[in-house]
Amino acid sequence: MLGAGSKVVATQKVHTNGNVQTTSNSLDMMIEGDGFFQILMPDGNIAYSRNGQFTLDDEGAIVTSGAGYRLQPEIIIPEDAISITIGNDGEVSVRVRGQQDNQVLGQITTVDFINPGGLEPVGQNLYLPTGASGEPQEGVPGLDGLGDIRQSMLETSNVNVTEELVNMIEAQRVYEMNSKVISAVDKMMSFVNQQL
């Protein structure tokens, strides 16, 4: 027997930084470096995401775009806020009408894992911890190995399409060469069997 073929055992997500896209939304955030945002799921569990595209719900809470899940720790933006500032360390402050100074509302914390590749995807760019990922290690962005937060920026895909197409073409050529080798070996074995 020459071989039994191969099959995919598992795929793995790579959580390295992608390209940077600047936006006009002051609630958009990107983690520059390691870390995940904490998102409260409807079932009460905390999920984790690198997707920093946020908006406000009807109560002024910062929520994920689309699903509307609340960012944790929860921060409520007052209705009369005229500007929102999110520092590199995750400190959220607003300026409200009639006041000159910013008012600090809270602190966004991020988490990291010993093995982010072990996180279980649950859809909508959200992940749950597993035994393979380890427990979440929460902290202030910019400290203890956690990345800084960049306001009005989003992280795009970390896949370089051109590079991956070149890799795919190379893999296809290697496959074709292996196929020709197997065919040649098969012909030689057939010839040897006929000579015996």
Short mmCIF file of N, CA and C in Angstrom, two decimals:
data_model
loop_
_atom_site.label_atom_id
_atom_site.label_comp_id
_atom_site.label_asym_id
_atom_site.label_seq_id
_atom_site.Cartn_x
_atom_site.Cartn_y
_atom_site.Cartn_z
N MET A 1 0.85 -1.17 0.00
CA MET A 1 0.00 0.00 0.00
C MET A 1 0.90 1.24 0.00
N LEU A 2 0.65 2.14 -0.93
CA LEU A 2 1.49 3.32 -1.06
C LEU A 2 1.12 4.42 -0.09
N GLY A 3 -0.14 4.55 0.23
CA GLY A 3 -0.54 5.61 1.15
C GLY A 3 -2.04 5.59 1.34
N ALA A 4 -2.48 6.16 2.41
CA ALA A 4 -3.90 6.19 2.71
C ALA A 4 -4.48 7.59 2.55
N GLY A 5 -3.70 8.50 1.98
CA GLY A 5 -4.20 9.85 1.81
C GLY A 5 -4.06 10.65 3.08
N SER A 6 -4.70 11.77 3.08
CA SER A 6 -4.64 12.64 4.27
C SER A 6 -5.98 13.32 4.46
N LYS A 7 -6.18 13.82 5.64
CA LYS A 7 -7.40 14.57 5.93
C LYS A 7 -7.08 15.67 6.93
N VAL A 8 -7.91 16.69 6.93
CA VAL A 8 -7.73 17.81 7.86
C VAL A 8 -8.19 17.38 9.24
N VAL A 9 -7.33 17.51 10.22
CA VAL A 9 -7.68 17.15 11.59
C VAL A 9 -8.30 18.35 12.29
N ALA A 10 -7.74 19.53 12.06
CA ALA A 10 -8.26 20.73 12.71
C ALA A 10 -7.77 21.96 11.95
N THR A 11 -8.49 23.04 12.11
CA THR A 11 -8.02 24.33 11.61
C THR A 11 -7.77 25.21 12.82
N GLN A 12 -6.93 26.19 12.63
CA GLN A 12 -6.59 27.06 13.75
C GLN A 12 -6.69 28.51 13.34
N LYS A 13 -7.27 29.32 14.19
CA LYS A 13 -7.34 30.76 13.96
C LYS A 13 -6.03 31.38 14.42
N VAL A 14 -5.56 32.33 13.65
CA VAL A 14 -4.35 33.06 14.00
C VAL A 14 -4.80 34.45 14.46
N HIS A 15 -4.44 34.81 15.68
CA HIS A 15 -4.92 36.06 16.26
C HIS A 15 -3.87 37.17 16.22
N THR A 16 -3.00 37.14 15.21
CA THR A 16 -2.03 38.22 15.08
C THR A 16 -2.72 39.46 14.52
N ASN A 17 -2.09 40.62 14.70
CA ASN A 17 -2.69 41.86 14.23
C ASN A 17 -2.85 41.86 12.72
N GLY A 18 -3.99 42.43 12.29
CA GLY A 18 -4.23 42.62 10.87
C GLY A 18 -3.86 44.04 10.48
N ASN A 19 -4.28 44.43 9.29
CA ASN A 19 -4.04 45.79 8.83
C ASN A 19 -4.94 46.76 9.58
N VAL A 20 -4.57 48.04 9.56
CA VAL A 20 -5.31 49.08 10.29
C VAL A 20 -6.19 49.86 9.33
N GLN A 21 -7.44 50.06 9.74
CA GLN A 21 -8.37 50.89 8.97
C GLN A 21 -8.87 52.01 9.88
N THR A 22 -8.66 53.25 9.48
CA THR A 22 -9.13 54.40 10.26
C THR A 22 -10.59 54.65 9.93
N THR A 23 -11.40 54.95 10.97
CA THR A 23 -12.82 55.22 10.77
C THR A 23 -13.18 56.57 11.37
N SER A 24 -14.42 56.98 11.15
CA SER A 24 -14.90 58.24 11.74
C SER A 24 -15.76 57.98 12.98
N ASN A 25 -15.89 56.72 13.40
CA ASN A 25 -16.69 56.35 14.56
C ASN A 25 -15.81 56.36 15.80
N SER A 26 -16.12 57.23 16.75
CA SER A 26 -15.30 57.33 17.97
C SER A 26 -15.44 56.11 18.87
N LEU A 27 -16.40 55.22 18.59
CA LEU A 27 -16.55 54.00 19.38
C LEU A 27 -15.81 52.81 18.78
N ASP A 28 -15.31 52.95 17.55
CA ASP A 28 -14.50 51.88 16.97
C ASP A 28 -13.17 51.82 17.70
N MET A 29 -12.74 50.60 18.02
CA MET A 29 -11.48 50.41 18.75
C MET A 29 -10.72 49.24 18.17
N MET A 30 -9.42 49.38 18.17
CA MET A 30 -8.54 48.31 17.73
C MET A 30 -7.55 48.03 18.86
N ILE A 31 -7.28 46.76 19.09
CA ILE A 31 -6.24 46.39 20.06
C ILE A 31 -4.95 46.22 19.27
N GLU A 32 -3.98 47.09 19.53
CA GLU A 32 -2.69 47.00 18.86
C GLU A 32 -1.77 46.14 19.72
N GLY A 33 -1.71 44.87 19.38
CA GLY A 33 -0.96 43.90 20.17
C GLY A 33 -1.88 42.79 20.63
N ASP A 34 -1.52 42.14 21.71
CA ASP A 34 -2.30 41.00 22.22
C ASP A 34 -3.49 41.48 23.02
N GLY A 35 -4.56 40.67 22.99
CA GLY A 35 -5.71 40.95 23.84
C GLY A 35 -7.03 40.77 23.12
N PHE A 36 -8.09 40.70 23.93
CA PHE A 36 -9.45 40.52 23.44
C PHE A 36 -10.38 41.42 24.25
N PHE A 37 -11.42 41.92 23.59
CA PHE A 37 -12.49 42.62 24.30
C PHE A 37 -13.38 41.59 24.98
N GLN A 38 -14.02 41.98 26.08
CA GLN A 38 -14.94 41.11 26.80
C GLN A 38 -16.37 41.50 26.43
N ILE A 39 -17.16 40.52 26.00
CA ILE A 39 -18.51 40.77 25.51
C ILE A 39 -19.49 39.92 26.31
N LEU A 40 -20.55 40.56 26.84
CA LEU A 40 -21.58 39.84 27.61
C LEU A 40 -22.58 39.22 26.65
N MET A 41 -22.71 37.90 26.70
CA MET A 41 -23.64 37.17 25.85
C MET A 41 -25.03 37.16 26.49
N PRO A 42 -26.07 36.89 25.71
CA PRO A 42 -27.44 36.85 26.26
C PRO A 42 -27.61 35.81 27.36
N ASP A 43 -26.81 34.73 27.34
CA ASP A 43 -26.94 33.68 28.36
C ASP A 43 -26.17 34.03 29.65
N GLY A 44 -25.55 35.21 29.69
CA GLY A 44 -24.83 35.64 30.88
C GLY A 44 -23.35 35.31 30.88
N ASN A 45 -22.91 34.50 29.91
CA ASN A 45 -21.48 34.17 29.81
C ASN A 45 -20.72 35.31 29.14
N ILE A 46 -19.43 35.35 29.38
CA ILE A 46 -18.56 36.33 28.73
C ILE A 46 -17.88 35.65 27.55
N ALA A 47 -17.99 36.28 26.38
CA ALA A 47 -17.27 35.83 25.19
C ALA A 47 -16.17 36.85 24.92
N TYR A 48 -15.27 36.51 24.02
CA TYR A 48 -14.11 37.35 23.76
C TYR A 48 -13.98 37.60 22.27
N SER A 49 -13.55 38.81 21.93
CA SER A 49 -13.47 39.19 20.52
C SER A 49 -12.36 40.21 20.29
N ARG A 50 -11.78 40.16 19.10
CA ARG A 50 -10.85 41.21 18.67
C ARG A 50 -11.58 42.23 17.79
N ASN A 51 -12.83 41.96 17.46
CA ASN A 51 -13.61 42.88 16.63
C ASN A 51 -14.00 44.09 17.47
N GLY A 52 -13.47 45.24 17.13
CA GLY A 52 -13.70 46.45 17.91
C GLY A 52 -14.70 47.40 17.30
N GLN A 53 -15.63 46.88 16.50
CA GLN A 53 -16.64 47.73 15.89
C GLN A 53 -17.84 47.82 16.84
N PHE A 54 -17.96 48.98 17.51
CA PHE A 54 -18.98 49.16 18.54
C PHE A 54 -19.91 50.32 18.21
N THR A 55 -21.05 50.32 18.87
CA THR A 55 -22.04 51.38 18.76
C THR A 55 -22.70 51.53 20.12
N LEU A 56 -23.73 52.36 20.22
CA LEU A 56 -24.48 52.53 21.48
C LEU A 56 -25.86 51.91 21.34
N ASP A 57 -26.36 51.31 22.45
CA ASP A 57 -27.75 50.85 22.44
C ASP A 57 -28.66 51.96 22.95
N ASP A 58 -29.94 51.67 23.11
CA ASP A 58 -30.92 52.67 23.53
C ASP A 58 -30.64 53.25 24.91
N GLU A 59 -29.92 52.51 25.75
CA GLU A 59 -29.61 52.98 27.10
C GLU A 59 -28.25 53.68 27.18
N GLY A 60 -27.55 53.77 26.04
CA GLY A 60 -26.24 54.42 26.02
C GLY A 60 -25.08 53.50 26.32
N ALA A 61 -25.33 52.20 26.42
CA ALA A 61 -24.24 51.24 26.67
C ALA A 61 -23.48 50.96 25.38
N ILE A 62 -22.18 50.74 25.50
CA ILE A 62 -21.36 50.38 24.35
C ILE A 62 -21.63 48.91 24.02
N VAL A 63 -22.05 48.66 22.76
CA VAL A 63 -22.43 47.31 22.34
C VAL A 63 -21.77 46.97 21.00
N THR A 64 -21.72 45.67 20.70
CA THR A 64 -21.19 45.24 19.41
C THR A 64 -22.13 45.67 18.30
N SER A 65 -21.56 46.03 17.17
CA SER A 65 -22.38 46.36 16.00
C SER A 65 -23.06 45.09 15.53
N GLY A 66 -24.29 45.19 15.12
CA GLY A 66 -25.02 44.02 14.64
C GLY A 66 -25.78 43.34 15.75
N ALA A 67 -25.11 42.50 16.53
CA ALA A 67 -25.78 41.70 17.56
C ALA A 67 -26.21 42.54 18.76
N GLY A 68 -25.50 43.60 19.06
CA GLY A 68 -25.86 44.46 20.19
C GLY A 68 -25.50 43.89 21.55
N TYR A 69 -24.46 43.05 21.62
CA TYR A 69 -24.01 42.51 22.90
C TYR A 69 -23.15 43.55 23.61
N ARG A 70 -23.32 43.68 24.92
CA ARG A 70 -22.65 44.73 25.69
C ARG A 70 -21.18 44.43 25.96
N LEU A 71 -20.38 45.47 25.79
CA LEU A 71 -18.97 45.43 26.15
C LEU A 71 -18.86 45.39 27.67
N GLN A 72 -17.92 44.60 28.17
CA GLN A 72 -17.67 44.52 29.61
C GLN A 72 -16.27 45.00 29.91
N PRO A 73 -16.02 45.68 31.01
CA PRO A 73 -16.98 46.23 31.95
C PRO A 73 -17.89 47.25 31.26
N GLU A 74 -19.13 47.24 31.71
CA GLU A 74 -20.15 48.07 31.07
C GLU A 74 -19.90 49.55 31.30
N ILE A 75 -20.01 50.32 30.24
CA ILE A 75 -19.86 51.77 30.31
C ILE A 75 -21.06 52.39 29.62
N ILE A 76 -21.73 53.32 30.32
CA ILE A 76 -22.90 54.00 29.78
C ILE A 76 -22.50 55.42 29.38
N ILE A 77 -22.76 55.77 28.13
CA ILE A 77 -22.47 57.11 27.62
C ILE A 77 -23.71 57.97 27.80
N PRO A 78 -23.60 59.14 28.47
CA PRO A 78 -24.77 60.00 28.66
C PRO A 78 -25.30 60.54 27.33
N GLU A 79 -26.61 60.79 27.29
CA GLU A 79 -27.25 61.30 26.07
C GLU A 79 -26.68 62.63 25.63
N ASP A 80 -26.29 63.48 26.59
CA ASP A 80 -25.82 64.82 26.25
C ASP A 80 -24.32 64.88 25.97
N ALA A 81 -23.68 63.73 25.75
CA ALA A 81 -22.25 63.71 25.43
C ALA A 81 -22.04 64.27 24.03
N ILE A 82 -21.09 65.19 23.91
CA ILE A 82 -20.79 65.75 22.59
C ILE A 82 -19.49 65.19 22.01
N SER A 83 -18.67 64.56 22.84
CA SER A 83 -17.48 63.87 22.34
C SER A 83 -17.12 62.73 23.29
N ILE A 84 -16.56 61.68 22.69
CA ILE A 84 -16.13 60.50 23.45
C ILE A 84 -14.64 60.31 23.20
N THR A 85 -13.88 60.13 24.27
CA THR A 85 -12.44 59.88 24.14
C THR A 85 -12.12 58.55 24.82
N ILE A 86 -11.42 57.70 24.08
CA ILE A 86 -10.97 56.42 24.63
C ILE A 86 -9.45 56.42 24.55
N GLY A 87 -8.80 56.39 25.72
CA GLY A 87 -7.34 56.43 25.78
C GLY A 87 -6.72 55.11 25.38
N ASN A 88 -5.42 55.14 25.11
CA ASN A 88 -4.69 53.92 24.78
C ASN A 88 -4.75 52.89 25.90
N ASP A 89 -5.00 53.37 27.13
CA ASP A 89 -5.11 52.48 28.29
C ASP A 89 -6.55 52.04 28.55
N GLY A 90 -7.48 52.42 27.66
CA GLY A 90 -8.87 52.00 27.79
C GLY A 90 -9.74 52.91 28.64
N GLU A 91 -9.20 54.03 29.15
CA GLU A 91 -10.01 54.95 29.94
C GLU A 91 -10.98 55.68 29.02
N VAL A 92 -12.27 55.64 29.38
CA VAL A 92 -13.32 56.26 28.58
C VAL A 92 -13.79 57.53 29.26
N SER A 93 -13.75 58.63 28.53
CA SER A 93 -14.23 59.90 29.07
C SER A 93 -15.07 60.60 28.01
N VAL A 94 -15.95 61.47 28.47
CA VAL A 94 -16.82 62.23 27.56
C VAL A 94 -16.80 63.69 27.94
N ARG A 95 -17.15 64.51 26.98
CA ARG A 95 -17.40 65.91 27.26
C ARG A 95 -18.88 66.13 27.02
N VAL A 96 -19.55 66.71 28.00
CA VAL A 96 -20.99 66.96 27.89
C VAL A 96 -21.23 68.45 27.70
N ARG A 97 -22.39 68.75 27.16
CA ARG A 97 -22.75 70.15 26.93
C ARG A 97 -22.66 70.95 28.22
N GLY A 98 -22.10 72.14 28.11
CA GLY A 98 -22.04 73.04 29.26
C GLY A 98 -20.83 72.82 30.15
N GLN A 99 -19.98 71.82 29.84
CA GLN A 99 -18.78 71.57 30.65
C GLN A 99 -17.54 71.64 29.76
N GLN A 100 -16.47 72.20 30.30
CA GLN A 100 -15.22 72.30 29.55
C GLN A 100 -14.35 71.06 29.71
N ASP A 101 -14.40 70.45 30.90
CA ASP A 101 -13.53 69.31 31.19
C ASP A 101 -14.21 67.99 30.84
N ASN A 102 -13.38 67.02 30.46
CA ASN A 102 -13.89 65.68 30.21
C ASN A 102 -14.26 65.00 31.52
N GLN A 103 -15.29 64.18 31.46
CA GLN A 103 -15.76 63.42 32.62
C GLN A 103 -15.39 61.95 32.38
N VAL A 104 -14.60 61.35 33.28
CA VAL A 104 -14.20 59.95 33.15
C VAL A 104 -15.38 59.06 33.52
N LEU A 105 -15.72 58.12 32.62
CA LEU A 105 -16.86 57.23 32.85
C LEU A 105 -16.45 55.84 33.30
N GLY A 106 -15.29 55.41 32.91
CA GLY A 106 -14.89 54.05 33.27
C GLY A 106 -13.65 53.60 32.54
N GLN A 107 -13.32 52.34 32.74
CA GLN A 107 -12.09 51.75 32.22
C GLN A 107 -12.43 50.49 31.44
N ILE A 108 -12.06 50.45 30.17
CA ILE A 108 -12.18 49.22 29.40
C ILE A 108 -10.97 48.36 29.73
N THR A 109 -11.21 47.12 30.12
CA THR A 109 -10.11 46.19 30.34
C THR A 109 -10.15 45.15 29.22
N THR A 110 -9.01 44.57 28.94
CA THR A 110 -8.94 43.51 27.94
C THR A 110 -8.36 42.27 28.61
N VAL A 111 -8.44 41.16 27.91
CA VAL A 111 -7.92 39.90 28.45
C VAL A 111 -7.02 39.24 27.41
N ASP A 112 -6.16 38.38 27.89
CA ASP A 112 -5.36 37.54 27.00
C ASP A 112 -5.39 36.12 27.54
N PHE A 113 -4.95 35.20 26.73
CA PHE A 113 -4.95 33.79 27.08
C PHE A 113 -3.56 33.21 26.84
N ILE A 114 -3.23 32.17 27.59
CA ILE A 114 -1.96 31.49 27.40
C ILE A 114 -1.86 30.95 25.98
N ASN A 115 -2.99 30.42 25.47
CA ASN A 115 -3.03 29.85 24.12
C ASN A 115 -4.29 30.34 23.41
N PRO A 116 -4.26 31.52 22.78
CA PRO A 116 -5.45 32.04 22.09
C PRO A 116 -5.94 31.11 20.98
N GLY A 117 -5.05 30.30 20.41
CA GLY A 117 -5.46 29.36 19.38
C GLY A 117 -6.41 28.29 19.90
N GLY A 118 -6.47 28.11 21.21
CA GLY A 118 -7.36 27.12 21.81
C GLY A 118 -8.76 27.62 22.07
N LEU A 119 -9.04 28.90 21.77
CA LEU A 119 -10.38 29.44 21.97
C LEU A 119 -11.37 28.78 21.01
N GLU A 120 -12.61 28.61 21.47
CA GLU A 120 -13.65 27.99 20.66
C GLU A 120 -14.49 29.07 19.98
N PRO A 121 -14.52 29.10 18.63
CA PRO A 121 -15.35 30.10 17.95
C PRO A 121 -16.83 29.78 18.11
N VAL A 122 -17.64 30.82 18.39
CA VAL A 122 -19.08 30.63 18.55
C VAL A 122 -19.87 31.49 17.56
N GLY A 123 -19.19 32.08 16.58
CA GLY A 123 -19.85 32.90 15.57
C GLY A 123 -19.77 34.38 15.91
N GLN A 124 -19.97 35.22 14.90
CA GLN A 124 -19.96 36.68 15.03
C GLN A 124 -18.64 37.19 15.61
N ASN A 125 -17.54 36.55 15.25
CA ASN A 125 -16.20 36.92 15.74
C ASN A 125 -16.08 36.84 17.26
N LEU A 126 -16.83 35.95 17.88
CA LEU A 126 -16.80 35.75 19.32
C LEU A 126 -16.21 34.38 19.64
N TYR A 127 -15.51 34.30 20.77
CA TYR A 127 -14.85 33.07 21.18
C TYR A 127 -15.13 32.81 22.65
N LEU A 128 -15.15 31.51 23.00
CA LEU A 128 -15.27 31.10 24.39
C LEU A 128 -14.00 30.38 24.81
N PRO A 129 -13.62 30.51 26.09
CA PRO A 129 -12.41 29.81 26.55
C PRO A 129 -12.65 28.30 26.63
N THR A 130 -11.57 27.57 26.49
CA THR A 130 -11.60 26.11 26.64
C THR A 130 -10.42 25.72 27.54
N GLY A 131 -10.33 24.46 27.84
CA GLY A 131 -9.18 23.98 28.60
C GLY A 131 -7.88 24.23 27.85
N ALA A 132 -7.95 24.18 26.51
CA ALA A 132 -6.75 24.39 25.69
C ALA A 132 -6.30 25.85 25.67
N SER A 133 -7.25 26.77 25.82
CA SER A 133 -6.89 28.21 25.77
C SER A 133 -6.35 28.70 27.11
N GLY A 134 -6.78 28.06 28.18
CA GLY A 134 -6.44 28.55 29.51
C GLY A 134 -7.46 29.58 29.95
N GLU A 135 -7.34 30.02 31.17
CA GLU A 135 -8.26 31.01 31.73
C GLU A 135 -7.89 32.41 31.24
N PRO A 136 -8.90 33.30 31.11
CA PRO A 136 -8.61 34.67 30.70
C PRO A 136 -7.83 35.42 31.77
N GLN A 137 -6.83 36.18 31.34
CA GLN A 137 -6.02 37.01 32.23
C GLN A 137 -6.38 38.46 31.93
N GLU A 138 -7.16 39.08 32.83
CA GLU A 138 -7.68 40.43 32.61
C GLU A 138 -6.68 41.49 33.08
N GLY A 139 -6.65 42.60 32.35
CA GLY A 139 -5.77 43.68 32.75
C GLY A 139 -6.05 44.97 32.00
N VAL A 140 -5.27 45.98 32.32
CA VAL A 140 -5.40 47.30 31.69
C VAL A 140 -4.62 47.27 30.37
N PRO A 141 -5.24 47.72 29.28
CA PRO A 141 -4.52 47.76 28.00
C PRO A 141 -3.20 48.52 28.12
N GLY A 142 -2.17 47.98 27.50
CA GLY A 142 -0.86 48.60 27.53
C GLY A 142 0.03 48.10 28.66
N LEU A 143 -0.53 47.31 29.58
CA LEU A 143 0.26 46.79 30.71
C LEU A 143 0.28 45.27 30.67
N ASP A 144 1.30 44.69 31.25
CA ASP A 144 1.43 43.24 31.42
C ASP A 144 1.25 42.47 30.11
N GLY A 145 1.79 43.00 29.02
CA GLY A 145 1.75 42.30 27.74
C GLY A 145 0.49 42.50 26.93
N LEU A 146 -0.48 43.24 27.46
CA LEU A 146 -1.70 43.51 26.70
C LEU A 146 -1.46 44.68 25.76
N GLY A 147 -2.08 44.62 24.58
CA GLY A 147 -1.91 45.67 23.58
C GLY A 147 -2.65 46.94 23.95
N ASP A 148 -2.22 48.05 23.35
CA ASP A 148 -2.89 49.34 23.52
C ASP A 148 -4.18 49.37 22.73
N ILE A 149 -5.12 50.21 23.17
CA ILE A 149 -6.35 50.45 22.42
C ILE A 149 -6.15 51.68 21.56
N ARG A 150 -6.57 51.58 20.30
CA ARG A 150 -6.52 52.70 19.37
C ARG A 150 -7.95 53.07 18.99
N GLN A 151 -8.34 54.29 19.34
CA GLN A 151 -9.69 54.78 19.07
C GLN A 151 -9.85 55.14 17.60
N SER A 152 -11.07 54.96 17.09
CA SER A 152 -11.44 55.27 15.71
C SER A 152 -10.59 54.50 14.70
N MET A 153 -10.24 53.29 15.07
CA MET A 153 -9.50 52.40 14.17
C MET A 153 -10.08 51.00 14.29
N LEU A 154 -10.03 50.27 13.19
CA LEU A 154 -10.44 48.88 13.19
C LEU A 154 -9.32 48.02 12.62
N GLU A 155 -9.28 46.80 13.09
CA GLU A 155 -8.32 45.82 12.58
C GLU A 155 -9.00 45.05 11.46
N THR A 156 -8.37 45.03 10.29
CA THR A 156 -8.93 44.25 9.18
C THR A 156 -8.24 42.88 9.17
N SER A 157 -8.51 42.12 8.15
CA SER A 157 -7.98 40.77 8.04
C SER A 157 -6.46 40.74 8.14
N ASN A 158 -5.95 39.70 8.78
CA ASN A 158 -4.50 39.53 8.86
C ASN A 158 -3.99 38.58 7.78
N VAL A 159 -4.83 38.35 6.77
CA VAL A 159 -4.46 37.47 5.66
C VAL A 159 -4.06 38.33 4.46
N ASN A 160 -2.87 38.07 3.91
CA ASN A 160 -2.42 38.73 2.69
C ASN A 160 -2.85 37.84 1.53
N VAL A 161 -3.87 38.26 0.78
CA VAL A 161 -4.47 37.42 -0.25
C VAL A 161 -3.45 37.04 -1.32
N THR A 162 -2.63 37.98 -1.75
CA THR A 162 -1.63 37.69 -2.79
C THR A 162 -0.66 36.62 -2.33
N GLU A 163 -0.16 36.77 -1.12
CA GLU A 163 0.78 35.79 -0.57
C GLU A 163 0.14 34.41 -0.46
N GLU A 164 -1.11 34.37 -0.03
CA GLU A 164 -1.79 33.08 0.12
C GLU A 164 -2.08 32.43 -1.22
N LEU A 165 -2.37 33.23 -2.27
CA LEU A 165 -2.56 32.67 -3.60
C LEU A 165 -1.27 32.05 -4.12
N VAL A 166 -0.14 32.72 -3.90
CA VAL A 166 1.16 32.18 -4.29
C VAL A 166 1.42 30.87 -3.55
N ASN A 167 1.12 30.83 -2.25
CA ASN A 167 1.29 29.60 -1.46
C ASN A 167 0.41 28.47 -2.00
N MET A 168 -0.83 28.82 -2.41
CA MET A 168 -1.74 27.81 -2.94
C MET A 168 -1.22 27.25 -4.27
N ILE A 169 -0.69 28.12 -5.13
CA ILE A 169 -0.14 27.67 -6.41
C ILE A 169 1.05 26.75 -6.17
N GLU A 170 1.92 27.12 -5.23
CA GLU A 170 3.07 26.27 -4.89
C GLU A 170 2.60 24.91 -4.38
N ALA A 171 1.59 24.90 -3.52
CA ALA A 171 1.07 23.64 -2.98
C ALA A 171 0.47 22.79 -4.10
N GLN A 172 -0.21 23.45 -5.05
CA GLN A 172 -0.80 22.72 -6.16
C GLN A 172 0.29 22.07 -7.03
N ARG A 173 1.38 22.78 -7.25
CA ARG A 173 2.49 22.22 -8.05
C ARG A 173 3.15 21.05 -7.33
N VAL A 174 3.32 21.16 -6.03
CA VAL A 174 3.88 20.05 -5.25
C VAL A 174 2.95 18.84 -5.34
N TYR A 175 1.63 19.08 -5.26
CA TYR A 175 0.66 18.00 -5.38
C TYR A 175 0.78 17.32 -6.75
N GLU A 176 0.89 18.13 -7.82
CA GLU A 176 1.02 17.58 -9.16
C GLU A 176 2.28 16.73 -9.29
N MET A 177 3.40 17.22 -8.73
CA MET A 177 4.65 16.45 -8.78
C MET A 177 4.50 15.14 -8.03
N ASN A 178 3.89 15.18 -6.85
CA ASN A 178 3.69 13.96 -6.07
C ASN A 178 2.80 12.98 -6.82
N SER A 179 1.80 13.50 -7.50
CA SER A 179 0.90 12.66 -8.28
C SER A 179 1.66 11.96 -9.40
N LYS A 180 2.57 12.68 -10.06
CA LYS A 180 3.37 12.08 -11.14
C LYS A 180 4.32 11.02 -10.58
N VAL A 181 4.90 11.27 -9.41
CA VAL A 181 5.78 10.28 -8.79
C VAL A 181 5.00 9.02 -8.47
N ILE A 182 3.82 9.17 -7.91
CA ILE A 182 2.99 8.00 -7.57
C ILE A 182 2.63 7.23 -8.83
N SER A 183 2.29 7.95 -9.89
CA SER A 183 1.96 7.31 -11.16
C SER A 183 3.16 6.54 -11.71
N ALA A 184 4.35 7.14 -11.64
CA ALA A 184 5.56 6.47 -12.13
C ALA A 184 5.86 5.23 -11.30
N VAL A 185 5.73 5.32 -9.97
CA VAL A 185 5.95 4.17 -9.10
C VAL A 185 4.95 3.07 -9.41
N ASP A 186 3.71 3.43 -9.67
CA ASP A 186 2.67 2.46 -10.00
C ASP A 186 3.03 1.73 -11.29
N LYS A 187 3.52 2.47 -12.29
CA LYS A 187 3.91 1.84 -13.56
C LYS A 187 5.09 0.90 -13.36
N MET A 188 6.06 1.31 -12.54
CA MET A 188 7.22 0.45 -12.27
C MET A 188 6.79 -0.82 -11.54
N MET A 189 5.91 -0.68 -10.57
CA MET A 189 5.43 -1.86 -9.82
C MET A 189 4.66 -2.80 -10.76
N SER A 190 3.89 -2.22 -11.64
CA SER A 190 3.13 -3.02 -12.59
C SER A 190 4.09 -3.77 -13.53
N PHE A 191 5.14 -3.08 -13.99
CA PHE A 191 6.14 -3.71 -14.86
C PHE A 191 6.85 -4.86 -14.14
N VAL A 192 7.25 -4.61 -12.89
CA VAL A 192 7.94 -5.65 -12.11
C VAL A 192 7.03 -6.85 -11.91
N ASN A 193 5.76 -6.62 -11.62
CA ASN A 193 4.81 -7.73 -11.42
C ASN A 193 4.64 -8.54 -12.70
N GLN A 194 4.66 -7.88 -13.85
CA GLN A 194 4.49 -8.59 -15.12
C GLN A 194 5.73 -9.42 -15.46
N GLN A 195 6.90 -8.98 -15.01
CA GLN A 195 8.14 -9.68 -15.31
C GLN A 195 8.33 -10.92 -14.44
N LEU A 196 7.62 -10.96 -13.32
CA LEU A 196 7.77 -12.11 -12.42
C LEU A 196 6.94 -13.22 -12.89
#
